[in-house]
Amino acid sequence: MEKKMKRWKKALIVMGAAFLAAAIVLFVCGMTAADWDFKKLSTVSYTQKEYALEEGEQVTSLTVRYENARVEVVYSETAAAHISYPVRTDSRGEEIAKITLSYENGALTLAESLDGKYEIFNWDLSSPVVTITLPAGTQCALDIQTDNGDITIAGEAQIAAPSVKLATDTGNIYAQPSGGMNVAGNAEFYGDTGNVRVKNISAANLTAQTDTGDIFVENAAAAQALAATADTGDVRLYGAVKTAVFTAETETGDIRIEEGCVLDASELAMTSDVGDIRVRGALAGSRTDYTFFITTDVGSSNVPSGGSGARRLTATTDTGDITLQFEIQS
């Protein structure tokens, strides 16, 4: 009986190996036929549609809600306002997403909803893109959210907006227009499992937050407060960063003011649980301009608590080091 069981086990192992080998051969043959383009394995496809505003129509607010697409907002010196957007279809060519597109009194809204038509066995390996083109002089509030996809703001000319809010679950945020962006109110950038990159942006308040990604802030200003929070990633500053109140917080990442960066703030609070606080660039002013509140459990600091300067700096770590240096060496 025992010998018979061993023979069965051996036969099953041989059969399993044969099936695995056959599956590998079929996979290689199939991918070779598809030129190793994994997108061709997708059972979901998209039809790209266009929408253009009438001449003279102005956009004062833009709202986008999309489940699966990259969203790009491009400010153009030459093009008129229009939207190019994908509509999801299944393997039978039937639409499985409901698209709502409306324009009323300056408010432009684009929303995608699966509307209960999603098929659990669909393979979606595509990279659909929503592109919103706005004339360079457009001043409109941006409120954009996507579940799965990057969000990008681009433009060579100076951009002005009353407010900006970008949020994505499984994508990156690239808010770094080369011409710069001036936000009269709040500029908010929220990621979940991606990076947040903010560059050449000024606002009344600037907020950057992500759970499992890094935050990069370069050449940014906030009249009131600039806050950066990353759970399992770094907060990194570059260039000139200026604000009244600066706060940065991480759980398992570093807070780093990189070489060449000058952080200018009247009040600073930096907290990291398992990470270092490192100023490789400089804090504005000299050491005597600050009053320090330094706390570290398992780590060291090159600056102790104390001082009597008008600027207040609080730095706290659990298991990381604190290294500070200043624009003016005293």
Coordinates of C-alpha atoms in Angstrom, one line a residue:
M1 CA 0.0 0.0 0.0
E2 CA 2.8 2.4 0.9
K3 CA 4.6 1.7 -2.4
K4 CA 1.4 2.3 -4.3
M5 CA 1.0 5.7 -2.6
K6 CA 4.6 6.6 -3.4
R7 CA 4.0 5.7 -7.1
W8 CA 0.9 8.0 -7.1
K9 CA 2.7 10.9 -5.5
K10 CA 5.5 10.5 -8.1
A11 CA 3.0 10.4 -10.9
L12 CA 1.2 13.5 -9.6
I13 CA 4.6 15.3 -9.4
V14 CA 5.5 14.3 -12.9
M15 CA 2.1 15.4 -14.2
G16 CA 2.3 18.7 -12.4
A17 CA 5.7 19.4 -13.8
A18 CA 4.4 18.6 -17.3
F19 CA 1.5 20.9 -16.9
L20 CA 3.8 23.7 -15.6
A21 CA 6.2 23.2 -18.5
A22 CA 3.2 23.3 -21.0
A23 CA 1.9 26.5 -19.4
I24 CA 5.3 28.1 -19.7
V25 CA 5.6 27.2 -23.3
L26 CA 2.1 28.5 -24.1
F27 CA 2.8 31.7 -22.2
V28 CA 6.1 32.3 -24.0
C29 CA 4.5 31.5 -27.4
G30 CA 1.6 33.8 -26.7
M31 CA 3.7 36.7 -25.5
T32 CA 6.0 36.2 -28.5
A33 CA 3.1 36.5 -30.8
A34 CA 2.0 39.6 -29.0
D35 CA 5.5 41.1 -29.2
W36 CA 5.7 40.9 -25.4
D37 CA 3.2 43.7 -25.1
F38 CA 1.3 42.8 -21.9
K39 CA -1.4 45.3 -22.8
K40 CA -2.6 42.9 -25.5
L41 CA -3.6 40.5 -22.8
S42 CA -6.2 43.0 -21.5
T43 CA -9.9 42.0 -21.9
V44 CA -10.9 45.7 -21.4
S45 CA -10.6 48.3 -24.1
Y46 CA -11.3 52.0 -24.3
T47 CA -12.9 54.3 -26.8
Q48 CA -11.4 57.8 -26.8
K49 CA -13.9 60.6 -27.0
E50 CA -13.6 64.4 -27.4
Y51 CA -15.4 67.4 -26.0
A52 CA -14.7 71.0 -26.8
L53 CA -16.1 74.2 -25.3
E54 CA -17.8 76.7 -27.4
E55 CA -16.0 79.9 -28.3
G56 CA -16.3 82.4 -25.5
E57 CA -17.1 79.8 -22.8
Q58 CA -14.8 80.2 -19.8
V59 CA -13.9 77.5 -17.2
T60 CA -13.9 78.8 -13.6
S61 CA -13.9 75.4 -11.9
L62 CA -12.8 71.9 -13.1
T63 CA -14.0 68.8 -11.3
V64 CA -12.8 65.3 -12.4
R65 CA -13.6 61.9 -10.8
Y66 CA -12.2 58.9 -12.7
E67 CA -11.8 55.4 -11.5
N68 CA -9.0 54.2 -13.8
A69 CA -7.1 56.7 -15.8
R70 CA -4.2 59.1 -15.8
V71 CA -5.4 62.6 -15.6
E72 CA -3.3 65.4 -17.3
V73 CA -4.2 69.1 -17.1
V74 CA -2.3 71.0 -19.7
Y75 CA -2.3 74.8 -19.9
S76 CA -1.7 75.8 -23.5
E77 CA -0.6 79.1 -25.1
T78 CA -2.4 78.1 -28.4
A79 CA -5.1 75.5 -27.9
A80 CA -8.7 76.1 -26.9
A81 CA -10.4 74.4 -23.9
H82 CA -11.2 70.8 -24.6
I83 CA -11.3 67.3 -23.0
S84 CA -10.1 64.0 -24.4
Y85 CA -11.4 61.1 -22.3
P86 CA -11.6 57.3 -22.4
V87 CA -14.8 55.2 -22.2
R88 CA -14.3 51.7 -20.9
T89 CA -15.7 48.8 -22.8
D90 CA -15.7 45.0 -22.1
S91 CA -14.6 42.2 -24.3
R92 CA -17.9 42.3 -26.2
G93 CA -17.5 46.0 -26.9
E94 CA -20.2 47.1 -24.5
E95 CA -19.6 50.1 -22.3
I96 CA -19.2 49.2 -18.7
A97 CA -18.6 52.7 -17.4
K98 CA -21.0 55.6 -17.1
I99 CA -19.5 59.0 -18.1
T100 CA -21.0 62.2 -16.9
L101 CA -19.8 65.3 -18.7
S102 CA -21.3 68.7 -18.1
Y103 CA -20.6 72.4 -18.4
E104 CA -22.8 75.1 -16.6
N105 CA -22.0 78.6 -15.6
G106 CA -18.2 78.1 -15.9
A107 CA -18.2 74.8 -14.0
L108 CA -16.8 71.9 -16.0
T109 CA -17.4 68.4 -14.6
L110 CA -16.2 65.0 -15.8
A111 CA -17.0 61.8 -13.9
E112 CA -16.6 58.1 -14.6
S113 CA -18.7 55.5 -12.7
L114 CA -18.6 51.8 -13.3
D115 CA -22.3 51.8 -12.3
G116 CA -22.3 48.2 -11.2
K117 CA -21.2 46.9 -14.6
Y118 CA -17.7 45.9 -13.6
E119 CA -16.9 42.3 -14.5
I120 CA -14.7 40.6 -11.9
F121 CA -12.8 38.5 -14.5
N122 CA -11.8 41.4 -16.7
W123 CA -8.1 42.0 -17.2
D124 CA -7.4 45.7 -17.5
L125 CA -3.8 46.2 -18.4
S126 CA -4.4 49.4 -20.4
S127 CA -3.1 52.9 -19.7
P128 CA -6.1 55.2 -20.4
V129 CA -5.5 58.9 -20.3
V130 CA -7.8 61.9 -19.6
T131 CA -6.3 65.1 -21.0
I132 CA -7.8 68.4 -20.1
T133 CA -6.4 71.3 -22.1
L134 CA -7.0 74.8 -20.9
P135 CA -5.9 78.2 -22.4
A136 CA -2.9 79.6 -20.6
G137 CA -4.8 82.5 -19.1
T138 CA -7.5 80.3 -17.5
Q139 CA -8.1 80.9 -13.8
C140 CA -10.1 78.0 -12.4
A141 CA -10.3 75.9 -9.3
L142 CA -9.0 72.3 -9.8
D143 CA -10.6 69.4 -7.9
I144 CA -9.3 66.1 -9.4
Q145 CA -9.5 62.6 -8.0
T146 CA -8.7 59.2 -9.6
D147 CA -8.6 55.8 -8.0
N148 CA -5.9 54.3 -10.2
G149 CA -3.7 56.7 -12.2
D150 CA -1.2 59.6 -12.0
I151 CA -2.3 63.2 -12.0
T152 CA -0.2 65.8 -13.8
I153 CA -0.4 69.6 -14.0
A154 CA 1.8 71.0 -16.8
G155 CA 2.3 74.4 -18.5
E156 CA 5.1 76.7 -19.6
A157 CA 3.3 79.9 -18.8
Q158 CA 2.5 81.2 -15.3
I159 CA -0.7 79.5 -14.0
A160 CA -3.2 81.1 -11.6
A161 CA -5.9 79.2 -9.7
P162 CA -8.3 80.0 -6.8
S163 CA -7.6 76.6 -5.3
V164 CA -6.2 73.2 -6.2
K165 CA -7.0 69.7 -4.8
L166 CA -5.4 66.6 -6.4
A167 CA -5.9 63.1 -5.0
T168 CA -5.1 59.6 -6.2
D169 CA -5.1 56.2 -4.6
T170 CA -2.6 54.2 -6.6
G171 CA -0.8 56.8 -8.7
N172 CA 1.7 59.6 -8.4
I173 CA 1.0 63.3 -8.4
Y174 CA 3.2 65.6 -10.5
A175 CA 2.3 69.2 -9.7
Q176 CA 5.3 70.9 -11.2
P177 CA 4.4 73.2 -14.1
S178 CA 7.6 74.7 -15.6
G179 CA 6.1 78.2 -15.8
G180 CA 5.0 78.1 -12.1
M181 CA 1.6 78.2 -10.5
N182 CA 0.1 80.8 -8.1
V183 CA -2.8 79.5 -6.0
A184 CA -4.8 82.1 -4.2
G185 CA -6.2 79.7 -1.6
N186 CA -5.3 76.2 -0.6
A187 CA -3.1 73.8 -2.7
E188 CA -3.7 70.2 -1.5
F189 CA -2.0 67.1 -2.9
Y190 CA -3.0 63.6 -1.5
G191 CA -1.5 60.3 -2.5
D192 CA -2.0 56.8 -1.1
T193 CA 0.5 54.4 -2.6
G194 CA 2.5 56.8 -4.8
N195 CA 4.8 59.8 -4.7
V196 CA 3.8 63.5 -4.5
R197 CA 6.0 66.0 -6.4
V198 CA 5.4 69.7 -6.0
K199 CA 7.5 72.3 -7.8
N200 CA 7.2 76.0 -8.7
I201 CA 4.0 76.5 -6.7
S202 CA 3.0 79.2 -4.3
A203 CA -0.2 79.2 -2.2
A204 CA -1.8 80.5 0.9
N205 CA -1.6 77.0 2.4
L206 CA 0.2 74.0 0.8
T207 CA -0.4 70.5 1.9
A208 CA 1.3 67.3 0.6
Q209 CA 0.4 63.9 2.0
T210 CA 1.0 60.3 1.1
D211 CA 0.9 56.9 2.9
T212 CA 3.5 54.7 1.1
G213 CA 5.4 57.1 -1.1
D214 CA 7.9 60.0 -0.9
I215 CA 7.1 63.7 -1.0
F216 CA 9.3 66.1 -3.0
V217 CA 8.9 69.8 -2.6
E218 CA 11.0 72.2 -4.7
N219 CA 10.9 76.0 -5.1
A220 CA 7.6 76.4 -3.2
A221 CA 6.1 79.1 -1.0
A222 CA 3.1 79.2 1.3
A223 CA 2.0 82.5 2.9
Q224 CA 0.6 80.8 5.9
A225 CA 1.5 77.1 6.3
L226 CA 3.3 74.3 4.4
A227 CA 2.7 70.8 5.7
A228 CA 4.2 67.5 4.4
T229 CA 3.2 64.1 5.8
A230 CA 4.5 60.7 4.6
D231 CA 3.8 57.5 6.6
T232 CA 6.4 55.1 5.0
G233 CA 8.4 57.5 2.8
D234 CA 10.7 60.5 2.9
V235 CA 10.0 64.2 2.9
R236 CA 12.6 65.9 0.8
L237 CA 13.0 69.7 0.1
Y238 CA 14.9 71.3 -2.7
G239 CA 15.6 74.8 -3.9
A240 CA 13.9 77.7 -2.1
V241 CA 11.1 76.8 0.3
K242 CA 9.5 79.6 2.2
T243 CA 6.5 79.7 4.6
A244 CA 5.4 81.1 7.9
V245 CA 4.8 77.7 9.5
F246 CA 6.5 74.5 8.3
T247 CA 5.5 71.0 9.5
A248 CA 6.9 67.7 8.3
E249 CA 6.0 64.3 9.7
T250 CA 7.0 60.7 8.8
E251 CA 6.8 57.3 10.4
T252 CA 9.5 55.3 8.8
G253 CA 11.2 57.8 6.5
D254 CA 13.6 60.7 6.7
I255 CA 13.0 64.4 6.6
R256 CA 15.7 65.9 4.5
I257 CA 16.5 69.5 3.4
E258 CA 18.8 68.6 0.5
E259 CA 22.0 70.4 -0.6
G260 CA 21.3 73.8 -2.1
C261 CA 17.9 74.1 -0.4
V262 CA 17.2 77.0 2.0
L263 CA 14.1 76.5 4.2
D264 CA 12.8 79.8 5.4
A265 CA 10.1 79.6 8.1
S266 CA 9.3 81.4 11.4
E267 CA 8.0 78.2 13.0
L268 CA 9.2 74.7 12.2
A269 CA 8.0 71.3 13.6
M270 CA 9.7 68.1 12.2
T271 CA 8.8 64.7 13.6
S272 CA 10.0 61.2 12.5
D273 CA 9.4 57.9 14.3
V274 CA 12.0 55.7 12.5
G275 CA 14.0 58.1 10.4
D276 CA 16.5 60.9 10.5
I277 CA 16.0 64.7 10.3
R278 CA 18.8 66.0 8.1
V279 CA 19.5 69.5 7.0
R280 CA 22.1 69.1 4.2
G281 CA 21.2 72.5 2.8
A282 CA 20.4 75.2 5.3
L283 CA 17.8 76.7 7.6
A284 CA 17.4 80.5 6.9
G285 CA 19.3 82.8 9.1
S286 CA 21.8 81.8 11.8
R287 CA 21.7 79.5 14.7
T288 CA 21.2 82.4 17.1
D289 CA 17.9 83.3 15.3
Y290 CA 16.3 80.1 16.7
T291 CA 14.9 78.7 19.9
F292 CA 15.2 74.9 19.8
F293 CA 13.0 72.1 21.3
I294 CA 15.0 68.9 20.5
T295 CA 13.8 65.4 21.5
T296 CA 15.3 62.1 20.5
D297 CA 15.0 58.7 22.2
V298 CA 17.5 56.5 20.4
G299 CA 19.6 58.9 18.4
S300 CA 21.7 62.0 18.6
S301 CA 21.4 65.7 17.7
N302 CA 24.2 68.2 16.8
V303 CA 22.1 71.0 18.3
P304 CA 20.7 70.9 21.9
S305 CA 17.5 72.4 23.1
G306 CA 17.7 76.0 24.1
G307 CA 18.4 79.4 22.5
S308 CA 16.3 82.6 22.5
G309 CA 15.8 83.4 18.9
A310 CA 12.5 84.5 17.4
R311 CA 12.3 81.5 15.1
R312 CA 11.0 78.4 16.9
L313 CA 12.2 74.9 15.8
T314 CA 10.9 71.7 17.2
A315 CA 12.6 68.4 16.1
T316 CA 11.5 65.0 17.4
T317 CA 12.7 61.5 16.6
D318 CA 12.3 58.1 18.2
T319 CA 15.2 56.1 16.6
G320 CA 16.8 58.7 14.3
D321 CA 19.4 61.4 14.4
I322 CA 18.9 65.1 14.1
T323 CA 21.4 67.1 12.0
L324 CA 20.9 70.9 11.6
Q325 CA 22.9 73.6 9.8
F326 CA 22.2 77.2 9.0
E327 CA 22.5 79.6 6.1
I328 CA 24.7 82.0 8.1
Q329 CA 27.5 80.4 10.1
S330 CA 27.9 82.1 13.4

